[in-house]
Short mmCIF file of N, CA and C in Angstrom, two decimals:
data_model
loop_
_atom_site.label_atom_id
_atom_site.label_comp_id
_atom_site.label_asym_id
_atom_site.label_seq_id
_atom_site.Cartn_x
_atom_site.Cartn_y
_atom_site.Cartn_z
N UNK A 261 0.82 -1.19 0.00
CA UNK A 261 0.00 0.00 0.00
C UNK A 261 0.87 1.25 0.00
N UNK A 262 1.94 1.26 0.75
CA UNK A 262 2.82 2.42 0.82
C UNK A 262 3.41 2.73 -0.55
N UNK A 263 3.81 1.70 -1.29
CA UNK A 263 4.40 1.91 -2.62
C UNK A 263 3.39 2.60 -3.53
N UNK A 264 2.14 2.20 -3.46
CA UNK A 264 1.11 2.82 -4.30
C UNK A 264 0.96 4.30 -3.98
N UNK A 265 0.89 4.63 -2.70
CA UNK A 265 0.70 6.04 -2.35
C UNK A 265 1.94 6.85 -2.69
N UNK A 266 3.11 6.28 -2.52
CA UNK A 266 4.35 6.98 -2.88
C UNK A 266 4.42 7.21 -4.38
N UNK A 267 4.05 6.20 -5.17
CA UNK A 267 4.05 6.34 -6.62
C UNK A 267 3.03 7.40 -7.06
N UNK A 268 1.86 7.36 -6.47
CA UNK A 268 0.84 8.36 -6.79
C UNK A 268 1.33 9.76 -6.46
N UNK A 269 1.97 9.89 -5.31
CA UNK A 269 2.50 11.19 -4.90
C UNK A 269 3.55 11.68 -5.89
N UNK A 270 4.47 10.81 -6.28
CA UNK A 270 5.54 11.21 -7.20
C UNK A 270 4.99 11.59 -8.57
N UNK A 271 4.02 10.82 -9.06
CA UNK A 271 3.41 11.15 -10.36
C UNK A 271 2.72 12.50 -10.30
N UNK A 272 2.00 12.74 -9.23
CA UNK A 272 1.30 14.02 -9.06
C UNK A 272 2.29 15.17 -8.96
N UNK A 273 3.37 14.95 -8.22
CA UNK A 273 4.39 15.99 -8.06
C UNK A 273 5.06 16.32 -9.39
N UNK A 274 5.38 15.31 -10.18
CA UNK A 274 5.97 15.54 -11.51
C UNK A 274 5.00 16.34 -12.38
N UNK A 275 3.73 15.95 -12.35
CA UNK A 275 2.72 16.66 -13.16
C UNK A 275 2.60 18.12 -12.72
N UNK A 276 2.56 18.35 -11.42
CA UNK A 276 2.43 19.72 -10.91
C UNK A 276 3.65 20.58 -11.26
N UNK A 277 4.84 20.01 -11.07
CA UNK A 277 6.05 20.77 -11.37
C UNK A 277 6.18 21.05 -12.86
N UNK A 278 5.81 20.08 -13.66
CA UNK A 278 5.85 20.27 -15.11
C UNK A 278 4.87 21.36 -15.53
N UNK A 279 3.66 21.32 -14.99
CA UNK A 279 2.65 22.33 -15.31
C UNK A 279 3.11 23.71 -14.85
N UNK A 280 3.73 23.78 -13.69
CA UNK A 280 4.21 25.08 -13.19
C UNK A 280 5.31 25.63 -14.08
N UNK A 281 6.25 24.80 -14.48
CA UNK A 281 7.33 25.25 -15.37
C UNK A 281 6.74 25.74 -16.69
N UNK A 282 5.78 24.99 -17.21
CA UNK A 282 5.09 25.34 -18.46
C UNK A 282 4.40 26.70 -18.30
N UNK A 283 3.64 26.86 -17.22
CA UNK A 283 2.91 28.10 -16.94
C UNK A 283 3.87 29.28 -16.75
N UNK A 284 4.94 29.06 -15.98
CA UNK A 284 5.90 30.14 -15.72
C UNK A 284 6.56 30.63 -17.01
N UNK A 285 6.92 29.69 -17.90
CA UNK A 285 7.55 30.08 -19.16
C UNK A 285 6.57 30.91 -20.00
N UNK A 286 5.32 30.45 -20.07
CA UNK A 286 4.33 31.21 -20.83
C UNK A 286 4.11 32.60 -20.22
N UNK A 287 4.09 32.66 -18.90
CA UNK A 287 3.90 33.94 -18.23
C UNK A 287 5.05 34.90 -18.55
N UNK A 288 6.27 34.37 -18.63
CA UNK A 288 7.43 35.19 -19.00
C UNK A 288 7.28 35.75 -20.41
N UNK A 289 6.54 35.04 -21.25
CA UNK A 289 6.30 35.49 -22.62
C UNK A 289 5.12 36.45 -22.70
N UNK A 290 4.51 36.74 -21.55
CA UNK A 290 3.38 37.66 -21.51
C UNK A 290 2.03 36.99 -21.70
N UNK A 291 2.00 35.67 -21.59
CA UNK A 291 0.76 34.91 -21.80
C UNK A 291 0.11 34.64 -20.45
N UNK A 292 -1.17 34.97 -20.35
CA UNK A 292 -1.93 34.67 -19.14
C UNK A 292 -3.22 33.96 -19.54
N UNK A 293 -3.15 32.66 -19.58
CA UNK A 293 -4.31 31.83 -19.89
C UNK A 293 -4.63 30.97 -18.68
N UNK A 294 -5.91 30.69 -18.49
CA UNK A 294 -6.29 29.71 -17.46
C UNK A 294 -5.95 28.32 -17.99
N UNK A 295 -5.90 27.35 -17.10
CA UNK A 295 -5.62 25.98 -17.55
C UNK A 295 -6.70 25.50 -18.51
N UNK A 296 -7.95 25.86 -18.26
CA UNK A 296 -9.05 25.45 -19.16
C UNK A 296 -8.88 26.07 -20.54
N UNK A 297 -8.47 27.33 -20.59
CA UNK A 297 -8.24 27.98 -21.88
C UNK A 297 -7.09 27.31 -22.63
N UNK A 298 -6.01 27.01 -21.91
CA UNK A 298 -4.86 26.37 -22.54
C UNK A 298 -5.22 24.99 -23.07
N UNK A 299 -5.97 24.21 -22.29
CA UNK A 299 -6.38 22.88 -22.73
C UNK A 299 -7.26 22.98 -23.96
N UNK A 300 -8.15 23.96 -23.98
CA UNK A 300 -9.04 24.14 -25.13
C UNK A 300 -8.26 24.49 -26.38
N UNK A 301 -7.34 25.43 -26.27
CA UNK A 301 -6.52 25.81 -27.42
C UNK A 301 -5.71 24.62 -27.91
N UNK A 302 -5.11 23.87 -26.99
CA UNK A 302 -4.30 22.71 -27.38
C UNK A 302 -5.16 21.65 -28.07
N UNK A 303 -6.37 21.43 -27.58
CA UNK A 303 -7.25 20.42 -28.17
C UNK A 303 -7.66 20.82 -29.59
N UNK A 304 -8.01 22.08 -29.78
CA UNK A 304 -8.40 22.54 -31.12
C UNK A 304 -7.19 22.50 -32.05
N UNK A 305 -6.02 22.88 -31.55
CA UNK A 305 -4.80 22.83 -32.37
C UNK A 305 -4.50 21.40 -32.79
N UNK A 306 -4.69 20.46 -31.88
CA UNK A 306 -4.41 19.05 -32.15
C UNK A 306 -5.32 18.48 -33.23
N UNK A 307 -6.60 18.86 -33.21
CA UNK A 307 -7.58 18.30 -34.14
C UNK A 307 -7.74 19.13 -35.41
N UNK A 308 -7.33 20.38 -35.39
CA UNK A 308 -7.55 21.25 -36.55
C UNK A 308 -8.89 21.95 -36.45
N UNK A 309 -9.93 21.17 -36.25
CA UNK A 309 -11.24 21.71 -35.92
C UNK A 309 -11.92 20.70 -35.01
N UNK A 310 -12.77 21.22 -34.15
CA UNK A 310 -13.34 20.40 -33.09
C UNK A 310 -14.75 20.89 -32.78
N UNK A 311 -15.66 19.96 -32.55
CA UNK A 311 -17.00 20.35 -32.10
C UNK A 311 -16.90 20.80 -30.64
N UNK A 312 -17.59 21.86 -30.34
CA UNK A 312 -17.54 22.40 -28.99
C UNK A 312 -17.96 21.35 -27.96
N UNK A 313 -18.96 20.55 -28.27
CA UNK A 313 -19.43 19.51 -27.34
C UNK A 313 -18.39 18.45 -27.04
N UNK A 314 -17.44 18.24 -27.97
CA UNK A 314 -16.40 17.24 -27.75
C UNK A 314 -15.42 17.66 -26.66
N UNK A 315 -15.38 18.93 -26.35
CA UNK A 315 -14.48 19.39 -25.29
C UNK A 315 -14.86 18.81 -23.93
N UNK A 316 -16.13 18.54 -23.72
CA UNK A 316 -16.57 18.03 -22.42
C UNK A 316 -16.04 16.63 -22.14
N UNK A 317 -15.65 15.90 -23.17
CA UNK A 317 -15.13 14.56 -22.98
C UNK A 317 -13.63 14.49 -22.81
N UNK A 318 -12.96 15.63 -22.86
CA UNK A 318 -11.51 15.62 -22.74
C UNK A 318 -11.08 15.42 -21.30
N UNK A 319 -10.02 14.61 -21.09
CA UNK A 319 -9.47 14.53 -19.74
C UNK A 319 -8.97 15.91 -19.33
N UNK A 320 -9.02 16.23 -18.10
CA UNK A 320 -8.58 17.50 -17.53
C UNK A 320 -9.56 18.64 -17.79
N UNK A 321 -10.54 18.44 -18.69
CA UNK A 321 -11.47 19.52 -18.97
C UNK A 321 -12.91 19.08 -18.72
N UNK A 322 -13.12 17.78 -18.60
CA UNK A 322 -14.49 17.26 -18.42
C UNK A 322 -15.21 18.15 -17.42
N UNK A 323 -16.25 18.76 -17.89
CA UNK A 323 -16.92 19.75 -17.07
C UNK A 323 -18.36 19.92 -17.53
N UNK A 324 -19.04 20.80 -16.88
CA UNK A 324 -20.42 21.10 -17.25
C UNK A 324 -20.43 21.87 -18.56
N UNK A 325 -21.51 21.66 -19.30
CA UNK A 325 -21.65 22.32 -20.60
C UNK A 325 -21.55 23.83 -20.48
N UNK A 326 -22.15 24.40 -19.44
CA UNK A 326 -22.13 25.86 -19.28
C UNK A 326 -20.72 26.39 -19.04
N UNK A 327 -19.90 25.63 -18.30
CA UNK A 327 -18.53 26.08 -18.04
C UNK A 327 -17.71 26.03 -19.32
N UNK A 328 -17.85 24.94 -20.08
CA UNK A 328 -17.14 24.83 -21.36
C UNK A 328 -17.56 25.97 -22.28
N UNK A 329 -18.85 26.27 -22.31
CA UNK A 329 -19.35 27.37 -23.14
C UNK A 329 -18.73 28.70 -22.75
N UNK A 330 -18.58 28.94 -21.44
CA UNK A 330 -17.97 30.19 -20.99
C UNK A 330 -16.50 30.27 -21.38
N UNK A 331 -15.79 29.15 -21.26
CA UNK A 331 -14.37 29.13 -21.65
C UNK A 331 -14.24 29.43 -23.14
N UNK A 332 -15.05 28.74 -23.95
CA UNK A 332 -15.00 28.95 -25.40
C UNK A 332 -15.39 30.38 -25.74
N UNK A 333 -16.45 30.88 -25.13
CA UNK A 333 -16.89 32.26 -25.41
C UNK A 333 -15.78 33.26 -25.11
N UNK A 334 -15.08 33.06 -24.00
CA UNK A 334 -13.97 33.94 -23.66
C UNK A 334 -12.87 33.90 -24.71
N UNK A 335 -12.55 32.69 -25.19
CA UNK A 335 -11.51 32.54 -26.21
C UNK A 335 -11.94 33.15 -27.54
N UNK A 336 -13.22 33.05 -27.86
CA UNK A 336 -13.75 33.68 -29.08
C UNK A 336 -13.63 35.20 -28.95
N UNK A 337 -14.05 35.72 -27.82
CA UNK A 337 -14.01 37.17 -27.61
C UNK A 337 -12.58 37.72 -27.61
N UNK A 338 -11.63 36.92 -27.12
CA UNK A 338 -10.24 37.35 -27.10
C UNK A 338 -9.54 37.12 -28.44
N UNK A 339 -10.24 36.48 -29.38
CA UNK A 339 -9.69 36.30 -30.72
C UNK A 339 -8.80 35.09 -30.92
N UNK A 340 -8.84 34.14 -29.98
CA UNK A 340 -8.02 32.93 -30.12
C UNK A 340 -8.72 31.85 -30.94
N UNK A 341 -10.04 31.81 -30.86
CA UNK A 341 -10.81 30.75 -31.50
C UNK A 341 -11.90 31.36 -32.37
N UNK A 342 -12.11 30.73 -33.52
CA UNK A 342 -13.24 31.06 -34.39
C UNK A 342 -14.29 29.98 -34.19
N UNK A 343 -15.55 30.38 -34.13
CA UNK A 343 -16.65 29.43 -33.90
C UNK A 343 -17.68 29.62 -35.01
N UNK A 344 -18.12 28.49 -35.58
CA UNK A 344 -19.14 28.56 -36.63
C UNK A 344 -20.12 27.42 -36.45
N UNK A 345 -21.28 27.54 -37.08
CA UNK A 345 -22.28 26.47 -37.04
C UNK A 345 -21.79 25.27 -37.84
N UNK A 346 -22.12 24.08 -37.36
CA UNK A 346 -21.85 22.85 -38.09
C UNK A 346 -22.92 22.72 -39.17
N UNK A 347 -22.52 22.59 -40.43
CA UNK A 347 -23.51 22.52 -41.51
C UNK A 347 -24.32 21.23 -41.46
N UNK A 348 -23.79 20.19 -40.80
CA UNK A 348 -24.49 18.91 -40.70
C UNK A 348 -25.40 18.82 -39.48
N UNK A 349 -25.14 19.65 -38.48
CA UNK A 349 -25.92 19.63 -37.25
C UNK A 349 -25.96 21.05 -36.70
N UNK A 350 -27.03 21.75 -36.95
CA UNK A 350 -27.13 23.16 -36.58
C UNK A 350 -27.01 23.41 -35.08
N UNK A 351 -27.21 22.36 -34.27
CA UNK A 351 -27.08 22.53 -32.82
C UNK A 351 -25.61 22.56 -32.39
N UNK A 352 -24.73 22.04 -33.24
CA UNK A 352 -23.31 21.97 -32.91
C UNK A 352 -22.54 23.17 -33.43
N UNK A 353 -21.48 23.49 -32.72
CA UNK A 353 -20.57 24.56 -33.14
C UNK A 353 -19.21 23.93 -33.43
N UNK A 354 -18.59 24.40 -34.50
CA UNK A 354 -17.26 23.93 -34.88
C UNK A 354 -16.25 25.00 -34.47
N UNK A 355 -15.20 24.57 -33.80
CA UNK A 355 -14.16 25.48 -33.34
C UNK A 355 -12.89 25.29 -34.16
N UNK A 356 -12.28 26.39 -34.55
CA UNK A 356 -10.96 26.38 -35.20
C UNK A 356 -10.13 27.49 -34.57
N UNK A 357 -8.83 27.38 -34.72
CA UNK A 357 -7.96 28.42 -34.19
C UNK A 357 -7.88 29.58 -35.17
N UNK A 358 -7.92 30.77 -34.64
CA UNK A 358 -7.64 31.96 -35.44
C UNK A 358 -6.12 32.04 -35.61
N UNK A 359 -5.66 33.02 -36.34
CA UNK A 359 -4.21 33.22 -36.47
C UNK A 359 -3.59 33.47 -35.10
N UNK A 360 -4.25 34.29 -34.29
CA UNK A 360 -3.78 34.56 -32.93
C UNK A 360 -3.77 33.28 -32.10
N UNK A 361 -4.80 32.45 -32.26
CA UNK A 361 -4.86 31.18 -31.54
C UNK A 361 -3.76 30.23 -31.96
N UNK A 362 -3.44 30.21 -33.25
CA UNK A 362 -2.36 29.35 -33.73
C UNK A 362 -1.01 29.81 -33.18
N UNK A 363 -0.83 31.12 -33.10
CA UNK A 363 0.41 31.64 -32.50
C UNK A 363 0.51 31.21 -31.03
N UNK A 364 -0.62 31.24 -30.33
CA UNK A 364 -0.64 30.81 -28.93
C UNK A 364 -0.34 29.32 -28.82
N UNK A 365 -0.94 28.53 -29.70
CA UNK A 365 -0.69 27.08 -29.70
C UNK A 365 0.79 26.80 -29.95
N UNK A 366 1.41 27.57 -30.83
CA UNK A 366 2.84 27.41 -31.10
C UNK A 366 3.67 27.74 -29.87
N UNK A 367 3.29 28.79 -29.15
CA UNK A 367 4.00 29.14 -27.92
C UNK A 367 3.84 28.04 -26.86
N UNK A 368 2.64 27.49 -26.77
CA UNK A 368 2.39 26.41 -25.81
C UNK A 368 3.21 25.18 -26.18
N UNK A 369 3.34 24.93 -27.46
CA UNK A 369 4.16 23.81 -27.93
C UNK A 369 5.63 24.03 -27.57
N UNK A 370 6.09 25.26 -27.67
CA UNK A 370 7.47 25.58 -27.29
C UNK A 370 7.68 25.35 -25.80
N UNK A 371 6.70 25.73 -24.99
CA UNK A 371 6.80 25.51 -23.54
C UNK A 371 6.89 24.01 -23.25
N UNK A 372 6.10 23.22 -23.97
CA UNK A 372 6.14 21.76 -23.80
C UNK A 372 7.50 21.20 -24.24
N UNK A 373 8.04 21.74 -25.32
CA UNK A 373 9.36 21.31 -25.78
C UNK A 373 10.43 21.61 -24.73
N UNK A 374 10.30 22.74 -24.06
CA UNK A 374 11.24 23.08 -22.99
C UNK A 374 11.21 22.02 -21.89
N UNK A 375 10.01 21.57 -21.51
CA UNK A 375 9.89 20.52 -20.49
C UNK A 375 10.49 19.21 -20.98
N UNK A 376 10.24 18.87 -22.24
CA UNK A 376 10.80 17.63 -22.79
C UNK A 376 12.32 17.68 -22.82
N UNK A 377 12.88 18.84 -23.10
CA UNK A 377 14.33 19.01 -23.12
C UNK A 377 14.92 18.73 -21.75
N UNK A 378 14.26 19.20 -20.71
CA UNK A 378 14.73 18.93 -19.35
C UNK A 378 14.70 17.44 -19.06
N UNK A 379 13.59 16.78 -19.42
CA UNK A 379 13.50 15.34 -19.19
C UNK A 379 14.58 14.58 -19.94
N UNK A 380 14.81 14.96 -21.18
CA UNK A 380 15.81 14.24 -21.98
C UNK A 380 17.22 14.48 -21.46
N UNK A 381 17.44 15.57 -20.75
CA UNK A 381 18.76 15.80 -20.16
C UNK A 381 18.94 14.98 -18.88
N UNK A 382 17.84 14.55 -18.28
CA UNK A 382 17.91 13.79 -17.03
C UNK A 382 17.89 12.28 -17.25
N UNK A 383 17.16 11.84 -18.29
CA UNK A 383 16.96 10.41 -18.52
C UNK A 383 17.44 10.03 -19.92
N UNK A 384 18.00 8.84 -20.02
CA UNK A 384 18.39 8.33 -21.34
C UNK A 384 17.13 7.95 -22.11
N UNK A 385 17.27 7.74 -23.41
CA UNK A 385 16.12 7.30 -24.22
C UNK A 385 15.55 5.99 -23.69
N UNK A 386 16.44 5.10 -23.27
CA UNK A 386 15.99 3.80 -22.74
C UNK A 386 15.21 4.00 -21.44
N UNK A 387 15.70 4.86 -20.56
CA UNK A 387 15.00 5.13 -19.30
C UNK A 387 13.64 5.79 -19.57
N UNK A 388 13.61 6.72 -20.51
CA UNK A 388 12.34 7.38 -20.86
C UNK A 388 11.34 6.37 -21.38
N UNK A 389 11.81 5.48 -22.25
CA UNK A 389 10.93 4.47 -22.83
C UNK A 389 10.40 3.53 -21.75
N UNK A 390 11.28 3.09 -20.87
CA UNK A 390 10.87 2.19 -19.78
C UNK A 390 9.87 2.87 -18.85
N UNK A 391 10.13 4.11 -18.52
CA UNK A 391 9.23 4.85 -17.64
C UNK A 391 7.87 5.03 -18.29
N UNK A 392 7.86 5.40 -19.56
CA UNK A 392 6.60 5.59 -20.27
C UNK A 392 5.81 4.29 -20.33
N UNK A 393 6.48 3.19 -20.64
CA UNK A 393 5.79 1.90 -20.72
C UNK A 393 5.21 1.50 -19.36
N UNK A 394 5.99 1.72 -18.31
CA UNK A 394 5.51 1.37 -16.96
C UNK A 394 4.29 2.21 -16.58
N UNK A 395 4.34 3.50 -16.86
CA UNK A 395 3.20 4.37 -16.52
C UNK A 395 1.97 4.03 -17.35
N UNK A 396 2.17 3.73 -18.63
CA UNK A 396 1.04 3.33 -19.48
C UNK A 396 0.41 2.04 -18.98
N UNK A 397 1.24 1.12 -18.52
CA UNK A 397 0.76 -0.15 -17.97
C UNK A 397 -0.10 0.11 -16.72
N UNK A 398 0.36 1.01 -15.87
CA UNK A 398 -0.39 1.35 -14.66
C UNK A 398 -1.72 2.01 -15.03
N UNK A 399 -1.70 2.92 -16.00
CA UNK A 399 -2.93 3.61 -16.42
C UNK A 399 -3.94 2.60 -16.94
N UNK A 400 -3.50 1.67 -17.77
CA UNK A 400 -4.43 0.66 -18.32
C UNK A 400 -5.02 -0.22 -17.22
N UNK A 401 -4.23 -0.51 -16.20
CA UNK A 401 -4.69 -1.38 -15.12
C UNK A 401 -5.68 -0.66 -14.19
N UNK A 402 -5.61 0.64 -14.13
CA UNK A 402 -6.47 1.38 -13.21
C UNK A 402 -7.71 1.77 -13.94
#
């Protein structure tokens, strides 16, 4: 039991420190986004275009429809995201990144690259691969 709690603690600590480093770097660049805004921009950047309703199923963002709507509305108003009606389903909205949103996604990608660079300086490729496989195995089992 102790090993499980220690492993959980270490995984959480790595995630928190990584997120803080990511946030601090973006803040130094003059970026002030909430975690929900950053997750939304990253998700839209990853897919190219995304239905607004699909955001509720994302890990780390799973939330009430009204909260997701407020996050998206804020990003639309700030010019990061473009929103349009889905021609196949008028109830759905399609989200894409604006030019400003793509620039933000690129900055977020750079922040992530900075974190990866730190990890690669600490662990060999073999160690990284072993760690990733072990963590994926744990995730599948839970």
